[in-house]
Every structure is written in C-alpha cells, then in structure tokens.
CSV table of C-alpha atoms and ligand atoms in Angstrom, one decimal:
chain,number,residue,atom,x,y,z
A,122,MET,CA,24.3,-89.8,50.3
A,123,GLY,CA,21.9,-86.9,50.6
A,124,LEU,CA,20.6,-88.3,53.8
A,125,PHE,CA,24.0,-88.9,55.1
A,126,ARG,CA,25.0,-85.3,54.4
A,127,GLY,CA,21.9,-84.0,56.0
A,128,ALA,CA,22.6,-86.0,59.2
A,129,GLY,CA,26.2,-84.8,59.2
A,130,TYR,CA,25.0,-81.3,58.9
A,131,LEU,CA,22.5,-81.7,61.7
A,132,ALA,CA,25.2,-83.3,63.9
A,133,ILE,CA,27.6,-80.4,63.2
A,134,THR,CA,24.9,-77.8,63.9
A,135,THR,CA,24.0,-79.6,67.1
A,136,LEU,CA,27.6,-79.7,68.1
A,137,VAL,CA,28.1,-76.0,67.5
A,138,LEU,CA,25.0,-75.2,69.5
A,139,LEU,CA,26.1,-77.4,72.4
A,140,SER,CA,29.6,-75.9,72.4
A,141,LEU,CA,28.2,-72.4,72.4
A,142,VAL,CA,26.1,-73.3,75.4
A,143,ALA,CA,29.1,-75.0,77.1
A,144,GLY,CA,31.2,-72.0,76.2
A,145,SER,CA,28.9,-69.5,77.8
A,146,GLN,CA,28.6,-71.5,81.0
A,147,ALA,CA,32.1,-72.7,81.3
A,148,LYS,CA,33.9,-71.5,84.4
A,149,LEU,CA,37.3,-70.1,84.1
A,150,LYS,CA,38.4,-72.0,87.2
A,151,ASP,CA,37.8,-75.2,85.3
A,152,GLN,CA,39.3,-74.0,82.0
A,153,PHE,CA,42.5,-72.6,83.6
A,154,THR,CA,45.2,-73.8,85.9
A,155,THR,CA,45.5,-71.2,88.7
A,156,TRP,CA,49.1,-70.8,89.6
A,157,THR,CA,48.6,-68.0,92.2
A,158,PRO,CA,45.3,-68.5,94.1
A,159,ASN,CA,45.9,-65.3,95.9
A,160,GLY,CA,46.5,-63.4,92.7
A,161,CYS,CA,43.6,-64.7,90.7
A,162,ASN,CA,40.2,-63.6,92.1
A,163,TYR,CA,37.4,-65.2,90.1
A,164,SER,CA,34.0,-63.5,89.9
A,165,ALA,CA,31.0,-65.2,91.6
A,166,ASP,CA,29.6,-66.4,88.3
A,167,GLY,CA,33.1,-67.8,87.4
A,168,ARG,CA,33.3,-66.1,84.0
A,169,ALA,CA,35.6,-63.2,84.9
A,170,VAL,CA,38.8,-62.9,86.8
A,171,ASP,CA,40.9,-60.2,88.4
A,172,LEU,CA,44.6,-60.6,88.5
A,173,VAL,CA,45.8,-58.9,91.7
A,174,LEU,CA,49.3,-57.9,92.8
A,175,ARG,CA,49.0,-57.2,96.5
A,176,SER,CA,52.5,-57.0,98.0
A,177,LYS,CA,56.2,-57.4,97.5
A,178,ASN,CA,55.9,-61.0,98.8
A,179,GLU,CA,53.6,-61.9,95.9
A,180,PRO,CA,54.9,-60.0,92.9
A,181,TYR,CA,53.3,-62.3,90.4
A,182,ALA,CA,49.8,-63.5,89.4
A,183,SER,CA,49.2,-66.0,86.7
A,184,MET,CA,47.0,-68.6,85.2
A,185,THR,CA,47.2,-70.9,82.1
A,186,SER,CA,44.5,-72.5,80.0
A,187,LYS,CA,44.3,-76.3,80.2
A,188,LYS,CA,43.6,-76.6,76.5
A,189,SER,CA,45.9,-75.6,73.7
A,190,TRP,CA,45.0,-74.5,70.3
A,191,MET,CA,46.6,-74.6,66.9
A,192,TYR,CA,45.0,-71.8,64.8
A,193,GLY,CA,41.9,-70.0,65.8
A,194,GLN,CA,40.6,-66.8,67.3
A,195,ILE,CA,41.6,-66.4,70.9
A,196,GLY,CA,41.1,-63.3,73.1
A,197,ALA,CA,39.6,-61.6,76.0
A,198,TRP,CA,38.2,-58.3,77.3
A,199,ILE,CA,40.6,-56.6,79.6
A,200,LYS,CA,40.5,-53.5,81.9
A,201,LEU,CA,43.9,-52.5,83.2
A,202,ALA,CA,45.0,-51.3,86.6
A,203,SER,CA,44.3,-47.6,87.0
A,204,GLY,CA,46.2,-44.9,89.0
A,205,ASN,CA,49.9,-45.5,89.6
A,206,SER,CA,50.6,-48.7,87.6
A,207,ALA,CA,54.2,-47.9,87.0
A,208,GLY,CA,56.4,-51.0,86.9
A,209,THR,CA,53.5,-53.4,86.4
A,210,VAL,CA,53.3,-55.6,83.3
A,211,THR,CA,49.9,-57.1,82.5
A,212,THR,CA,49.8,-59.8,79.8
A,213,LEU,CA,47.6,-62.0,77.6
A,214,TYR,CA,49.6,-64.4,75.5
A,215,LEU,CA,49.7,-67.6,73.7
A,216,SER,CA,52.7,-69.9,74.1
A,217,SER,CA,53.9,-73.4,73.6
A,218,THR,CA,56.8,-74.8,75.7
A,219,GLY,CA,60.3,-76.0,75.1
A,220,ASN,CA,63.3,-74.3,73.5
A,221,LYS,CA,61.7,-74.1,70.1
A,222,HIS,CA,58.6,-72.6,71.4
A,223,CYS,CA,56.1,-70.2,69.7
A,224,GLU,CA,54.6,-67.3,71.5
A,225,PHE,CA,52.3,-64.3,70.6
A,226,ASP,CA,52.3,-61.6,73.3
A,227,TYR,CA,50.2,-58.7,74.4
A,228,GLU,CA,52.0,-57.0,77.3
A,229,PHE,CA,50.6,-53.8,78.8
A,230,LEU,CA,53.3,-51.6,80.4
A,231,GLY,CA,51.9,-49.6,83.3
A,232,ASN,CA,52.8,-46.0,84.0
A,233,GLU,CA,52.6,-43.2,86.6
A,234,THR,CA,49.2,-41.8,87.3
A,235,GLY,CA,47.9,-39.9,84.3
A,236,GLN,CA,50.6,-41.2,82.0
A,237,PRO,CA,49.7,-43.6,79.2
A,238,TYR,CA,50.2,-47.3,79.1
A,239,LEU,CA,52.1,-48.8,76.2
A,240,LEU,CA,51.0,-52.0,74.5
A,241,HIS,CA,54.1,-54.1,73.8
A,242,THR,CA,53.7,-57.1,71.4
A,243,ASN,CA,56.1,-59.7,70.2
A,244,ILE,CA,56.1,-62.9,68.2
A,245,PHE,CA,58.3,-66.0,68.7
A,246,VAL,CA,58.6,-68.8,66.2
A,247,ASP,CA,60.9,-71.8,66.8
A,248,GLY,CA,62.3,-70.1,69.9
A,249,VAL,CA,63.2,-66.9,68.0
A,250,GLY,CA,61.6,-63.6,69.0
A,251,GLY,CA,63.2,-60.2,68.7
A,252,ARG,CA,60.1,-58.8,66.9
A,253,GLU,CA,59.0,-56.2,69.5
A,254,GLN,CA,56.6,-53.5,68.6
A,255,GLN,CA,55.1,-51.0,71.0
A,256,ILE,CA,52.0,-48.8,70.4
A,257,ARG,CA,50.2,-46.1,72.3
A,258,LEU,CA,46.5,-46.9,72.6
A,259,TRP,CA,43.8,-44.4,71.3
A,260,PHE,CA,41.8,-44.7,74.5
A,261,ASP,CA,42.5,-45.0,78.2
A,262,PRO,CA,42.6,-48.8,78.8
A,263,THR,CA,42.0,-48.4,82.5
A,264,LEU,CA,38.5,-46.8,82.2
A,265,ASP,CA,36.7,-49.7,80.6
A,266,TYR,CA,37.1,-53.2,79.1
A,267,HIS,CA,38.6,-53.5,75.6
A,268,TYR,CA,38.8,-56.5,73.4
A,269,TYR,CA,42.3,-57.9,72.6
A,270,ASN,CA,42.4,-60.9,70.3
A,271,PHE,CA,44.6,-63.0,68.1
A,272,GLN,CA,43.4,-64.3,64.7
A,273,TRP,CA,45.7,-67.0,63.6
A,274,ASN,CA,45.4,-69.2,60.5
A,275,LYS,CA,47.8,-70.9,58.0
A,276,ASP,CA,48.4,-67.7,56.1
A,277,LEU,CA,48.1,-64.8,58.5
A,278,LEU,CA,48.4,-63.9,62.2
A,279,VAL,CA,46.7,-60.6,63.2
A,280,PHE,CA,46.7,-58.9,66.6
A,281,TYR,CA,43.5,-56.9,67.2
A,282,VAL,CA,42.5,-54.2,69.6
A,283,ASP,CA,38.7,-53.7,69.6
A,284,ASN,CA,38.6,-55.3,66.1
A,285,THR,CA,41.2,-52.9,64.7
A,286,PRO,CA,44.3,-54.6,63.5
A,287,ILE,CA,47.4,-53.4,65.2
A,288,ARG,CA,49.9,-55.9,63.9
A,289,MET,CA,50.1,-58.4,61.1
A,290,PHE,CA,52.4,-61.3,60.5
A,291,ARG,CA,52.2,-63.1,57.2
A,292,ASN,CA,53.2,-66.6,56.4
A,293,LEU,CA,56.2,-65.8,54.2
A,294,GLU,CA,57.6,-69.3,53.9
A,295,GLY,CA,58.7,-69.7,50.3
A,296,THR,CA,59.0,-65.9,49.9
A,297,VAL,CA,61.6,-65.0,52.5
A,298,THR,CA,64.6,-67.2,52.9
A,299,ASN,CA,64.8,-69.1,56.2
A,300,PHE,CA,61.5,-67.7,57.3
A,301,LEU,CA,59.5,-69.8,59.7
A,302,TYR,CA,55.8,-69.4,60.3
A,303,PRO,CA,54.0,-70.8,63.5
A,304,LYS,CA,52.3,-73.8,61.9
A,305,ALA,CA,53.0,-76.8,64.1
A,306,CYS,CA,52.9,-75.4,67.6
A,307,PRO,CA,49.7,-75.7,69.6
A,308,MET,CA,49.7,-73.0,72.3
A,309,LYS,CA,48.0,-72.4,75.6
A,310,LEU,CA,46.6,-69.1,76.7
A,311,TYR,CA,48.4,-67.3,79.6
A,312,LEU,CA,47.2,-64.4,81.7
A,313,SER,CA,49.7,-62.8,84.1
A,314,MET,CA,50.7,-59.7,86.0
A,315,TRP,CA,54.1,-59.0,87.4
A,316,ASP,CA,56.7,-56.6,88.6
A,317,GLY,CA,58.6,-55.4,85.5
A,318,SER,CA,60.3,-52.5,87.3
A,319,LYS,CA,63.6,-53.3,85.5
A,320,TRP,CA,62.4,-52.3,82.1
A,321,ALA,CA,58.7,-51.7,81.8
A,322,THR,CA,58.1,-48.0,82.5
A,323,GLN,CA,60.0,-45.3,80.8
A,324,GLY,CA,62.8,-47.8,80.2
A,325,GLY,CA,63.0,-48.8,83.8
A,326,ARG,CA,63.5,-45.3,85.3
A,327,VAL,CA,60.1,-45.5,87.1
A,328,LYS,CA,59.8,-48.5,89.5
A,329,LEU,CA,56.7,-50.2,90.9
A,330,ASP,CA,55.6,-48.6,94.2
A,331,TRP,CA,54.1,-51.2,96.5
A,332,ASN,CA,52.4,-48.4,98.5
A,333,ALA,CA,50.1,-48.1,95.5
A,334,ALA,CA,49.1,-51.8,95.7
A,335,PRO,CA,46.8,-53.6,95.1
A,336,PHE,CA,47.2,-53.5,91.4
A,337,ILE,CA,44.1,-55.1,89.7
A,338,ALA,CA,43.6,-56.0,86.1
A,339,SER,CA,40.2,-57.4,85.1
A,340,TYR,CA,39.6,-60.0,82.4
A,341,LYS,CA,36.2,-61.3,81.1
A,342,ASN,CA,34.4,-62.6,78.0
A,343,PHE,CA,37.1,-65.0,76.9
A,344,ARG,CA,36.9,-66.2,73.3
A,345,LEU,CA,38.6,-69.5,73.0
A,346,ASN,CA,37.7,-70.5,69.5
A,347,GLY,CA,40.5,-72.6,68.1
A,348,CYS,CA,41.5,-76.0,66.8
A,349,GLU,CA,42.3,-78.0,69.9
A,350,ALA,CA,45.6,-80.0,69.9
A,351,MET,CA,48.1,-80.9,72.6
A,352,GLN,CA,51.6,-79.9,71.9
A,353,ASP,CA,53.0,-83.3,71.1
A,354,ASP,CA,50.0,-84.8,69.4
A,355,LYS,CA,51.1,-85.0,65.8
A,356,THR,CA,47.8,-86.4,64.5
A,357,ALA,CA,45.8,-83.6,66.1
A,358,ILE,CA,48.3,-81.0,64.8
A,359,HIS,CA,47.9,-82.4,61.3
A,360,ASN,CA,44.1,-82.3,61.6
A,361,CYS,CA,44.3,-78.7,62.7
A,362,GLN,CA,46.5,-77.8,59.7
A,363,ASN,CA,43.7,-79.3,57.6
A,364,SER,CA,40.8,-77.7,59.5
A,365,THR,CA,38.6,-74.7,58.8
A,366,TYR,CA,40.6,-72.9,61.5
A,367,ALA,CA,43.6,-73.2,59.2
A,368,ALA,CA,41.6,-72.0,56.3
A,369,PRO,CA,38.7,-69.9,57.6
A,370,GLY,CA,38.2,-68.1,54.3
A,371,GLU,CA,39.8,-65.3,52.2
A,372,LYS,CA,38.6,-62.6,54.5
A,373,PHE,CA,40.8,-63.9,57.3
A,374,GLN,CA,43.7,-65.3,55.3
A,375,ARG,CA,44.5,-61.9,53.6
A,376,MET,CA,44.5,-58.3,54.8
A,377,GLY,CA,41.8,-56.7,52.8
A,378,GLY,CA,41.7,-53.0,51.9
A,379,THR,CA,39.9,-51.8,55.0
A,380,ARG,CA,42.1,-53.6,57.5
A,381,THR,CA,45.2,-52.5,55.6
A,382,LYS,CA,44.1,-48.9,55.8
A,383,GLN,CA,43.4,-49.3,59.6
A,384,LEU,CA,46.8,-50.8,60.1
A,385,ARG,CA,48.4,-47.9,58.2
A,386,GLU,CA,46.6,-45.5,60.5
A,387,VAL,CA,48.0,-47.3,63.5
A,388,LYS,CA,51.4,-47.2,62.0
A,389,ASN,CA,51.2,-43.5,61.2
A,390,ASN,CA,49.8,-42.4,64.5
A,391,TYR,CA,50.4,-44.8,67.4
A,392,VAL,CA,53.8,-46.5,67.0
A,393,HIS,CA,56.2,-46.0,69.8
A,394,TYR,CA,58.7,-48.7,68.9
A,395,ASN,CA,59.1,-51.0,65.9
A,396,TYR,CA,61.9,-53.5,65.6
A,397,CYS,CA,61.7,-53.1,61.8
A,398,ASP,CA,62.9,-49.5,62.2
A,399,ASP,CA,65.6,-50.2,64.8
A,400,ARG,CA,68.8,-49.8,62.7
A,401,PRO,CA,71.3,-50.0,65.6
A,402,ARG,CA,69.8,-53.4,66.5
A,403,TYR,CA,69.1,-54.6,63.0
A,404,PRO,CA,71.6,-52.8,60.6
A,405,GLU,CA,69.5,-54.3,57.8
A,406,MET,CA,65.8,-54.3,58.1
A,407,PRO,CA,64.5,-57.9,58.7
A,408,GLU,CA,63.1,-59.0,55.3
A,409,GLU,CA,59.7,-60.0,56.7
A,410,CYS,CA,59.1,-56.3,57.5
A,411,LYS,CA,58.7,-55.5,53.8
A,412,TYR,CA,55.7,-57.7,53.6
A,413,ASN,CA,53.9,-56.6,56.8
A,414,VAL,CA,52.4,-53.1,57.1
A,415,LEU,CA,53.1,-53.3,60.8
B,611,NAG,C1,37.4,-60.5,94.7
B,611,NAG,O1,36.4,-60.2,93.7
B,611,NAG,C2,35.1,-59.9,94.4
B,611,NAG,C3,34.1,-59.7,93.3
B,611,NAG,O2,34.1,-60.8,92.4
B,611,NAG,C4,35.2,-58.7,95.2
B,611,NAG,O3,34.0,-58.4,95.8
B,611,NAG,C5,36.4,-58.9,96.2
B,611,NAG,O4,36.6,-57.6,96.9
B,611,NAG,C6,37.6,-59.3,95.6
B,611,NAG,N1,38.6,-59.6,96.6
B,611,NAG,C7,39.8,-59.2,96.6
B,611,NAG,C8,40.6,-59.6,97.8
B,611,NAG,O5,40.3,-58.5,95.7
B,612,NAG,C1,54.8,-43.4,80.4
B,612,NAG,O1,54.6,-42.0,80.3
B,612,NAG,C2,55.8,-41.4,79.7
B,612,NAG,C3,55.5,-39.9,79.8
B,612,NAG,O2,54.3,-39.5,79.2
B,612,NAG,C4,55.9,-41.8,78.3
B,612,NAG,O3,57.1,-41.2,77.7
B,612,NAG,C5,56.1,-43.4,78.2
B,612,NAG,O4,56.1,-43.8,76.9
B,612,NAG,C6,54.8,-44.0,78.9
B,612,NAG,N1,54.8,-45.4,78.9
B,612,NAG,C7,55.7,-46.2,79.4
B,612,NAG,C8,55.4,-47.7,79.5
B,612,NAG,O5,56.8,-45.8,79.9
B,613,NAG,C1,42.1,-81.4,53.9
B,613,NAG,O1,42.8,-82.3,53.1
B,613,NAG,C2,42.0,-82.8,52.0
B,613,NAG,C3,42.8,-83.9,51.4
B,613,NAG,O2,44.2,-83.9,51.6
B,613,NAG,C4,41.8,-81.7,51.1
B,613,NAG,O3,41.0,-82.1,50.0
B,613,NAG,C5,41.0,-80.6,51.8
B,613,NAG,O4,40.8,-79.5,51.0
B,613,NAG,C6,41.7,-80.2,53.0
B,613,NAG,N1,40.9,-79.2,53.8
B,613,NAG,C7,41.4,-78.1,54.3
B,613,NAG,C8,40.4,-77.3,55.1
B,613,NAG,O5,42.5,-77.7,54.1
C-alpha cells in the first residue's frame, strides 16, 4: 500500500512536471483554432499573439482553444490597442455552445485617444445572461500587459485583474430559488476583436474610425489550467465535478477577508454600470446580487 502510494505520488509529480514543460513550450497555433489568419499574428516563438483589425473588409479577428475546461484557472496577459480605439471591442471569454450555453466574458470597450477603456463583464448560465457589469480600470491597459483570469470551481467563480478580484459569482443553488450555477458546461477559451460601433463607445455615439487602423491587441502568457472535458462527454464532466479543480481548497472556494475588502474597493471606486443597481431594467434587484459583493 505504502509503495503503491509512493509510486502514485511519483507518477503524479512526474505528470505535473511534464505538463509544466509542455505548457511552457506549447505553441498557441497548435492549441487554438485560428478563424482569421490575417487577424491573428503569432509571435516567432509561438507563445504570444496579436489580434489585428486592419480594414473595413476584415472587421473581425478571432481564435478559439481546441480544448475545453470544466473548472480551473484560465487567463492571459493582455495589452490593448492604444490611441484611438473607439468602437473596438477586445475580448477574452470562456464559452460553451448551444442554446443553453454558459459564458464568462471580459470585453474591453475602446475609446477616443486619451479617454479610458471600460471593462465590461457578463455571465451566462443555461443560456441566460443579463448580468452586465462595467468597471473603469485603475491603470491604462494600453501601456503594458495586465493579467486577466477566471477562477472557477464548484462554489465560486471570480474574475480577476492583476490578481485583484473585480467580480464574484457564488454558487447559490439551494439558497436562491431557481438559481443555476455553471457546473456541467465545459467551455473553450475565445479571443476576439471586432467592430462594436453600435454600442461600445459612449453608448454608440463614437464609431470606429478605420483611418486609425490597424488596431492591435496583444496577448501572451496564457494560463490554461483547468479540468479538461469535451462538452458532451458526461463521464469527463462527472470526473471534473469530482476533481481538485472543483474543490481546490477553502482559499479558492470562499471569498476571504482580504479579497472581499479588495472587491469592496472596486465596488466603491470603479463601477461604471452594475445590473444589480439597474432598477428600470430589474424593478426588483436580482436575488443573487445580495450574496455577491460585486
Ligand atoms: C506580426 O508580428 C511580428 C512580430 O511577431 C511583427 O514583426 C510584424 O510586424 C507583425 N505583422 C503585422 C502585419 O502586424
Ligand atoms: C470613454 O470616454 C468617455 C469620456 O471620458 C467616458 O464617459 C466613457 O465611459 C469611456 N468609455 C467608453 C467605453 O465609452
Ligand atoms: C470524489 O468522490 C468520492 C466518492 O464519491 C469522494 O469520496 C471524494 O471526496 C470526491 N472528491 C472530490 C475532490 O470531490
């Protein structure tokens, strides 16, 4: 028994080391499906990519991971298009497919030169979204790379910016009537950039100006650390629900004091829009809002 455990431990350690090596050498080109070859410019070493909008004829750039994950920590370092980025929308999101899909979104809304981007986020479960929040960032996201990542387990989903939580979404099944938590929907990672002139900048008043093209958003240092499962693979999904990604430990399954305090600071200082506070839209505050700081 002791020997067996020892061997198991060794095997796991070796696997972890191997996957770390594989992770650091993996080429994005192999890990992602490139939908717009012209709009996805991979770096020479294959580990970074620029999404590029060049002209009206190609108003879209996108790529999607080949793998999908069910719980885990998924993210990337991103540097957004500088100068006049009005009308552009740059995204990093997880999504499943179908009409009952799940989706977690980071969408960066560009702006006129010198005016701040907004970070728009949303969460869909079972095809239902309508949970938009928008924050201003406490730095200029065009000057340098910043780290945006999702931490998703069976109890809690948190959106981070440079390791500061900007949004939480608790599993309130059993607490809030009819509440659904994303717990059986493996998702792929999507990167995209597109012309969102209709709504993105100052409510759609400022449109994308193609004279300011190319618009370039740079992504690197991807973290794809999740429980792998394809969308229709029930066995794999079940295994993920029972994995350490589902239950990575107290620290990740609850918002501790420090992170709650950070989230309150974001709430007090950086919120631009919060569906929870939109009474014309939701005459009664959605019940889930009571349980999530932001
Ligand atoms: C693509 O990226 C390389 C650097 O990796 C850069 O030198 C080149 O100018 C880029 N090309 C375009 C068309 O953006
Ligand atoms: C763009 O800048 C204007 C003026 O500062 C600001 O009101 C707006 O929230 C900014 N962001 C977007 C996406 O419109
Ligand atoms: C997985 O399931 C087994 C048996 O159902 C249980 O004992 C174990 O605690 C579960 N592991 C996790 C990580 O949830």
